Coordinates of C-alpha atoms in Angstrom, one line a residue:
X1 CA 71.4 83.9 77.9
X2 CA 71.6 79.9 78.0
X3 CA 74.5 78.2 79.5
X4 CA 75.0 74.6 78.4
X5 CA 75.9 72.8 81.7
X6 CA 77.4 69.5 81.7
X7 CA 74.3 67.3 82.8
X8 CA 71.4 67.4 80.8
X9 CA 69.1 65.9 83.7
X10 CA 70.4 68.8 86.0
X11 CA 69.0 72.6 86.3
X12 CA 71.3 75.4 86.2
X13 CA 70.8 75.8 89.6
X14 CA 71.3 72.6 90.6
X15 CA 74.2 72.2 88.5
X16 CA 75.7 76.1 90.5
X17 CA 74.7 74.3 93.8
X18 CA 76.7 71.4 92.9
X19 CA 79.8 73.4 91.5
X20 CA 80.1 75.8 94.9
X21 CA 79.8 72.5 97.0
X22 CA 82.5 70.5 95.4
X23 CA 84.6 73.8 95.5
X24 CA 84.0 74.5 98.7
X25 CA 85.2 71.1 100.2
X26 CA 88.3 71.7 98.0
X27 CA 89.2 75.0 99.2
X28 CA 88.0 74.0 103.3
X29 CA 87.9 70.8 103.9
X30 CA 84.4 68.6 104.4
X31 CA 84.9 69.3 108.5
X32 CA 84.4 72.8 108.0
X33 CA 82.0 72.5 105.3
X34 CA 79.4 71.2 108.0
X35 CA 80.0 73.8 110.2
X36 CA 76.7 75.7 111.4
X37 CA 78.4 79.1 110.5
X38 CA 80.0 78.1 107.3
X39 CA 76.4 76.3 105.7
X40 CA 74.4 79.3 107.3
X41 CA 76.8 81.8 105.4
X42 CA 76.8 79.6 102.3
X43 CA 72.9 79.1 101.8
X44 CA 72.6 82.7 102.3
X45 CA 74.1 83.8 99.6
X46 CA 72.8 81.1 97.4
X47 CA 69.6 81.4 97.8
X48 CA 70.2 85.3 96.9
X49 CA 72.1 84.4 94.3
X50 CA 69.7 81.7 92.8
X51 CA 66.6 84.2 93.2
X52 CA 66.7 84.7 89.3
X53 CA 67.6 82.3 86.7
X54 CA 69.1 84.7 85.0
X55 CA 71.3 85.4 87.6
X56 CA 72.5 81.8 87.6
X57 CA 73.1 81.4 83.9
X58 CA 75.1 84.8 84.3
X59 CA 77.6 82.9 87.4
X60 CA 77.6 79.8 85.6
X61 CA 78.7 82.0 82.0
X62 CA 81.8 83.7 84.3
X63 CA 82.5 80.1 85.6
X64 CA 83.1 78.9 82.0
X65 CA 84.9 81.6 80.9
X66 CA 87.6 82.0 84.0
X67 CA 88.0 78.0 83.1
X68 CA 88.4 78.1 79.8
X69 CA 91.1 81.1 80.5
X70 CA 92.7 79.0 82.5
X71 CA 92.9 76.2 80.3
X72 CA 94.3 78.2 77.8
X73 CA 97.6 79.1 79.7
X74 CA 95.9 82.9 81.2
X75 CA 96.5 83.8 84.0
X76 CA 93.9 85.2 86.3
X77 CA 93.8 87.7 88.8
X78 CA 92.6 86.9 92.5
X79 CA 89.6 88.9 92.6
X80 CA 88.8 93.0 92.8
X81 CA 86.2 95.1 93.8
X82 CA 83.5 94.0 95.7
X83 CA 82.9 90.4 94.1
X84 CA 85.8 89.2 96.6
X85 CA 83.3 89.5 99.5
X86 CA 81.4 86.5 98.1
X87 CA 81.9 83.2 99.7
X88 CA 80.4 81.2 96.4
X89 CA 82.7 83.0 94.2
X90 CA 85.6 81.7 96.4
X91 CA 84.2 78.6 95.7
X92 CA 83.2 78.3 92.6
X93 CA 87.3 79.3 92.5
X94 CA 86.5 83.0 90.3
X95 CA 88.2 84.7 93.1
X96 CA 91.1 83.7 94.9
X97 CA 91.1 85.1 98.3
X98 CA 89.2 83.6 101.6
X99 CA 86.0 86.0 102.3
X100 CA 85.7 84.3 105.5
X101 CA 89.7 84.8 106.6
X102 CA 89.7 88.6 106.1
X103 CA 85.9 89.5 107.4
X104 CA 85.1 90.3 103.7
X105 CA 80.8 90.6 103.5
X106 CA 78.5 89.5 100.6
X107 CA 76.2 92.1 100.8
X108 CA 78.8 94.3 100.3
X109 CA 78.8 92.9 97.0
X110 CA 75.2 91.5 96.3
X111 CA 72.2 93.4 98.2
X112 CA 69.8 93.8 95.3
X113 CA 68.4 91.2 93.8
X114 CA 66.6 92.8 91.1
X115 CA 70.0 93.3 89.3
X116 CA 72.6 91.3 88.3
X117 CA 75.7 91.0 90.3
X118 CA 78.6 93.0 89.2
X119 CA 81.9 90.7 88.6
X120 CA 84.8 92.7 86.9
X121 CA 87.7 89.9 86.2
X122 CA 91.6 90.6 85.6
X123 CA 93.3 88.5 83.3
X124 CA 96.7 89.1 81.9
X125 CA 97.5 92.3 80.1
X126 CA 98.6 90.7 76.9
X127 CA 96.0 88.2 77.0
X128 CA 93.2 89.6 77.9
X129 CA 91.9 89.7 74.4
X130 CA 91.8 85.9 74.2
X131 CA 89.0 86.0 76.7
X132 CA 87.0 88.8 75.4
X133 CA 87.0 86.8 72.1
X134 CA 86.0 83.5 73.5
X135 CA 83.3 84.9 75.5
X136 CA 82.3 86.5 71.9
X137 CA 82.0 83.3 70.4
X138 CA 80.3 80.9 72.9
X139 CA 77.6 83.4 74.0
X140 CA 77.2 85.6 70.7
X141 CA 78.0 89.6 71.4
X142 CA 76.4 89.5 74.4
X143 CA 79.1 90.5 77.0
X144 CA 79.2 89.2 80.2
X145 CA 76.0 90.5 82.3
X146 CA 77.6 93.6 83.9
X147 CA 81.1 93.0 84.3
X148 CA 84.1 93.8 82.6
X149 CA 87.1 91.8 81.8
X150 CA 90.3 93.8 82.0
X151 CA 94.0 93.3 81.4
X152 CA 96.7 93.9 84.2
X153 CA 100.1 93.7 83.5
X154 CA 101.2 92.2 86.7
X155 CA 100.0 89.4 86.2
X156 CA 101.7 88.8 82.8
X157 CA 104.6 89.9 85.1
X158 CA 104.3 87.2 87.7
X159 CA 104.1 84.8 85.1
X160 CA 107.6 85.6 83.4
X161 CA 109.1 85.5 86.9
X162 CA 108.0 82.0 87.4
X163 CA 108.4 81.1 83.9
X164 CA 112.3 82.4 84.7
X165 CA 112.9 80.7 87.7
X166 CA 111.7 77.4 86.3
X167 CA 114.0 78.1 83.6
X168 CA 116.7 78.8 85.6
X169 CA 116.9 76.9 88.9
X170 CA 114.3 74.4 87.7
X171 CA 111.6 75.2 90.5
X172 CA 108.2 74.9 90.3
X173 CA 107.2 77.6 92.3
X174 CA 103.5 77.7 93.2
X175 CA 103.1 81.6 93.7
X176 CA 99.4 80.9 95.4
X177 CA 100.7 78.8 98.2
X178 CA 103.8 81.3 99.1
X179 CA 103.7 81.9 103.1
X180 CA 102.3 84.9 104.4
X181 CA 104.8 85.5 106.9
X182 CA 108.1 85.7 105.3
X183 CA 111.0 87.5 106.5
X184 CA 112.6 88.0 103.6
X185 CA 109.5 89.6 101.9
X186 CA 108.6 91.9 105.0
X187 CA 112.0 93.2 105.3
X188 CA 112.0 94.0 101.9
X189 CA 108.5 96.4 102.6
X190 CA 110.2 97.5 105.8
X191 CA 113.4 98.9 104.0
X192 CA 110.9 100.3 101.4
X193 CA 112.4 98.5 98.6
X194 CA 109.5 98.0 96.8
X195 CA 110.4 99.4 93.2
X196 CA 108.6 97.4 90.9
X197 CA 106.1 96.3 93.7
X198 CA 102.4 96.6 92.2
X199 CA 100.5 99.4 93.9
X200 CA 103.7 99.6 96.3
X201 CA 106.3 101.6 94.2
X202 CA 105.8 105.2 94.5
X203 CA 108.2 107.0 97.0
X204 CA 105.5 108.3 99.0
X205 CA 103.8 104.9 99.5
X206 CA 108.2 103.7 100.3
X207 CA 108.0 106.3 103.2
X208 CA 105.6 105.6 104.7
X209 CA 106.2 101.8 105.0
X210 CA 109.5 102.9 106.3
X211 CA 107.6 104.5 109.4
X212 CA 105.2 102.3 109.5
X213 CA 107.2 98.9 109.8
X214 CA 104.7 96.6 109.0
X215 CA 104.6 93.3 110.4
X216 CA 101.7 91.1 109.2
X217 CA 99.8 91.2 105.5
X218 CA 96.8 92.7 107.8
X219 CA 99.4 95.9 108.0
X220 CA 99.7 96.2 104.5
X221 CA 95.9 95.8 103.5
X222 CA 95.5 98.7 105.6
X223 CA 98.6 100.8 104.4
X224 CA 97.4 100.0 100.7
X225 CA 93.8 101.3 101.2
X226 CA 94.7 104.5 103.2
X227 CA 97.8 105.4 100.4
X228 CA 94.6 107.4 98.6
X229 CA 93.1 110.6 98.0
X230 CA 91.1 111.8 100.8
X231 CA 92.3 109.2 103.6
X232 CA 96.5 109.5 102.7
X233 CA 96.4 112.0 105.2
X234 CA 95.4 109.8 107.9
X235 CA 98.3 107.3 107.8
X236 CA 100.0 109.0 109.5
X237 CA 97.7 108.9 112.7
X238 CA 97.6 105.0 111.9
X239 CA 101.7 104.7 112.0
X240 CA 101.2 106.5 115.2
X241 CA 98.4 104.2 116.6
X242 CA 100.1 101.0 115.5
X243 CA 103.0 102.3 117.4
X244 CA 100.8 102.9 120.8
X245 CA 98.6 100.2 120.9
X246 CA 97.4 101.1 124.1
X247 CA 95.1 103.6 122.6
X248 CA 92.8 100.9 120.6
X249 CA 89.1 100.6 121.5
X250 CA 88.9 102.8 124.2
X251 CA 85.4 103.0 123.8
X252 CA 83.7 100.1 123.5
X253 CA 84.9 96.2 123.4
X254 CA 83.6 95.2 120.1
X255 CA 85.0 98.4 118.6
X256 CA 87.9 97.0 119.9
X257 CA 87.6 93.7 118.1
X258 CA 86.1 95.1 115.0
X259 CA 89.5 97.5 114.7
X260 CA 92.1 95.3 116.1
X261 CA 93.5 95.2 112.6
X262 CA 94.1 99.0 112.3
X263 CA 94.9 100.1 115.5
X264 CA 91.6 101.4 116.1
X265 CA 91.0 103.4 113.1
X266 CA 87.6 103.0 110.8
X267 CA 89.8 102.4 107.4
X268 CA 87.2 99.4 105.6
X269 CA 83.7 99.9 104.3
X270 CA 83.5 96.1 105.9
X271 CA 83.8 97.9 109.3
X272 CA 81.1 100.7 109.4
X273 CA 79.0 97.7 108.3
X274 CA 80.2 95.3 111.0
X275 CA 80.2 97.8 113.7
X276 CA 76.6 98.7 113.3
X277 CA 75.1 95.0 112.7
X278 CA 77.3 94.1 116.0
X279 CA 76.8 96.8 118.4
X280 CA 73.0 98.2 117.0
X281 CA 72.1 94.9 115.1
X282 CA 71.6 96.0 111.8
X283 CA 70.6 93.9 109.2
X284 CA 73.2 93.1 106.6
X285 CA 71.2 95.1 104.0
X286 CA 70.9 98.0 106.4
X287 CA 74.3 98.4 107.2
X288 CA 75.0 98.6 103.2
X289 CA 72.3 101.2 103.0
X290 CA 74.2 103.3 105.4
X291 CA 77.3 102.5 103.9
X292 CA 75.9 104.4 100.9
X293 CA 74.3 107.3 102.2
X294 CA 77.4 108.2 104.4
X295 CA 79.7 107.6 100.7
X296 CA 77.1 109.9 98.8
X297 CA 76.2 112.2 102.3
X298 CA 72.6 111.5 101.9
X299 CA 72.0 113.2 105.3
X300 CA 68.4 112.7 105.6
X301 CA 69.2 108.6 105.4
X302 CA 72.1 109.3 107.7
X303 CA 70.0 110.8 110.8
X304 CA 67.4 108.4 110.2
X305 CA 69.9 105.8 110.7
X306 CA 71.0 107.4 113.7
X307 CA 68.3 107.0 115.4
X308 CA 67.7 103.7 114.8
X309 CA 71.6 103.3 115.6
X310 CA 71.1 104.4 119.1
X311 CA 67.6 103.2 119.9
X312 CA 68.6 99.5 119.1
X313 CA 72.3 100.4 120.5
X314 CA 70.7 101.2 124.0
X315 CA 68.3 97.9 124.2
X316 CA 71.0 96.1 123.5
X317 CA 72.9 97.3 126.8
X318 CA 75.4 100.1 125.1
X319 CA 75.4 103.2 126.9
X320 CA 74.2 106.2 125.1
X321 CA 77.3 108.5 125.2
X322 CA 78.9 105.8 123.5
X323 CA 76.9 105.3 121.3
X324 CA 77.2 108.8 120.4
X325 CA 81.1 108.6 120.4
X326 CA 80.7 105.5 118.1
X327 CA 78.2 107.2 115.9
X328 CA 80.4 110.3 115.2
X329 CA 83.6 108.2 114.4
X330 CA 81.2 106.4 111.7
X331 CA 80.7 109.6 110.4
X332 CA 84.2 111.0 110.4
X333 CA 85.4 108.2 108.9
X334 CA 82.7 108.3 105.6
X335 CA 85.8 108.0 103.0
X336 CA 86.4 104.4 104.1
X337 CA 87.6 102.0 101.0
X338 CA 86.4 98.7 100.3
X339 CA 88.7 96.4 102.0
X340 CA 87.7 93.1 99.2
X341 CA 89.1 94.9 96.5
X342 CA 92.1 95.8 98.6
X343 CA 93.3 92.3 100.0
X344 CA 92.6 91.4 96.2
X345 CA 95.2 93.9 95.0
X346 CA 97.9 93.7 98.2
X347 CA 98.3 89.5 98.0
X348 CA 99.1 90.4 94.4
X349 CA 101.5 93.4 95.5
X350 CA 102.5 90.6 98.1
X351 CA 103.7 87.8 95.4
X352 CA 105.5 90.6 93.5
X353 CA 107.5 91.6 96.6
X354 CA 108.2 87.8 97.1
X355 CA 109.4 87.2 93.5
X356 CA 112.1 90.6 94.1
X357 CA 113.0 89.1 97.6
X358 CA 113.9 86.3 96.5
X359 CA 114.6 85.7 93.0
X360 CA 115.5 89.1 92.3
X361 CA 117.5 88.3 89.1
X362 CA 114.3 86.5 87.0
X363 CA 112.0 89.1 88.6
X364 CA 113.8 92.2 87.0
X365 CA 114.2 90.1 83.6
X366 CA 110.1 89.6 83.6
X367 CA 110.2 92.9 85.0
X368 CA 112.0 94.3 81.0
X369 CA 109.7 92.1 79.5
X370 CA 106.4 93.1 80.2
X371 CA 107.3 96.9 79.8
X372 CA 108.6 95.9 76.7
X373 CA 105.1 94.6 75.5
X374 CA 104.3 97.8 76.0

């Protein structure tokens, strides 16, 4: 698989390495770029990344293609699954949301680096096709390594809508820079308005953000990955806890950080893995490995990891009945979801809700149209 990069003196690698550094002073600012924390998280997931060539050509092949999407008018979605988690990704500008801003992890993504990363890409339902044959034709039948390029009709949807407005009131709205806070867009979820909403709309999902009020994008990340068989049952312990906040954490402090965001319930894959790295220091690669045997109930892995879980809990000052306490809410809490591929799908839910709150007339129209198309 060869990728023709754009300097013939330069490897593929060095040509990734320059790509993710020149996107990541775009996206943060050079300040931050020189950061201890930000170049320690960077190099670590290039140098896994840039282990295999083959791997390389494989990022550099997804680079081309979300550009030349891009440049043909398609729109792209921010991210889903676990490629969300990576930091060069963000970058290199093939996802869309900030790993570092919602405690999203790379390993969670990439952890073996015998295989090739998996990176499945949304692009517009109607257009989708477009991509699939430009891939086709600049790298042969060969399809992209191990991911998958899939259409989603929201984002045709979002397109309309802005296409509308600008027709209409002659704004330019920028969807991706939309404020994260806005009133008119969270009393919209409140009143459970959200007909049309992407992943939003059901009435169940409407009821339960009537109880639950939500009152930062953190609230409906959380709502969004418990609305699913096994955990929907547990929202409504969450509503309760993010009603009583007193009750967070009453175990230990950094469970009390680690949960802050959902009132001190294990709802994110991301926060079995954090929780054991932090309090038992796990390695990155460990806390994945658990994060699997707990998903598949590999309980031979699972005790194994126990022990280890309380041996390095207790040296590093934790006392042992927590531990234990911590241990078994781990456990309880095995049907976790991946919390990448839900802040993906909720900032898109997020600009839909936006669009009805406040150009309700051009959303509905776009709304017709794309069911129309099919």
């Amino acid at each position: 698989m060869n990728y023709n990069h754009s300097s013939n003196s330069s490897s593929p690698k060095e040509e990734l390495r320059q790509q993710v550094l020149q996107g990541a002073i775009e996206r943060y600012g050079n300040e931050f770029v020189q950061t201890p924390v930000f170049i320690q998280r960077l190099e670590t997931e290039l140098q896994a990344l840039c282990a295999k060539e083959n791997t390389v050509n494989y990022l550099l092949m997804i680079l081309d293609t979300v550009n030349a999407a891009r440049e043909m008018g398609i729109c792209v979605g921010p991210g889903r699954s676990s490629a969300a988690g990576s930091l060069v990704l963000y970058c290199l500008k093939i996802t869309d949301v900030d790993p570092l801003k919602y405690g999203l992890l790379f390993e969670r993504f990439y952890s073996d680096s015998r295989s090739l990363p998996t990176i499945d890409i949304d692009f517009e339902c109607n257009e989708h096709e477009k991509v699939v044959d430009y891939v086709t034709r600049t790298y042969g039948e060969i399809h992209p390594g191990r991911s998958q390029i899939l259409g989603l009709c929201v984002l045709t949807m979002i397109k309309l809508s802005l296409r509308n407005i600008k027709h209409s009131r002659g704004i330019d709205l920028s969807i991706h820079s939309i404020p994260l806070n806005d009133e008119q867009t969270f009393r919209l979820f409140r009143e459970g308005r959200t007909a049309g909403v992407f992943q939003f709309e059901s009435e169940g999902i409407r009821k339960y953000l009537r109880e639950l009020v939500p009152e930062t994008f953190d609230d409906l990340i959380a709502l969004n990955a418990l609305y699913r068989v096994p955990t929907i049952e547990q929202i409504p312990q969450f509503i309760a806890n993010k009603h009583r906040k007193d009750e967070i954490g009453k175990n230990l402090p950094v469970m009390k950080e680690c949960l802050k965001e959902t009132y001190g319930r294990i709802v994110y894959q991301e926060q079995t893995m954090l929780l054991v790295q932090q309090i038992a220091s796990f390695t990155p690669a460990e806390s994945d490995k658990l994060r699997r045997a707990l998903g598949r109930m590999d309980q031979p892995i699972v005790d194994e990891m126990k022990t280890r879980f309380l041996s390095s809990g207790t040296q590093n000052g934790h006392d042992e009945k927590d531990l234990e306490r911590v241990w078994q809410t781990i456990c309880d809490s095995r049907s976790t979801f991946l919390k990448a591929h839900s802040v993906c799908y909720t900032w898109l839910a997020y600009q839909v809700a936006y669009l009805k709150a406040h150009y309700l007339e051009e959303f509905l129209d776009a709304r017709t149209t794309t069911s129309h198309m099919h």
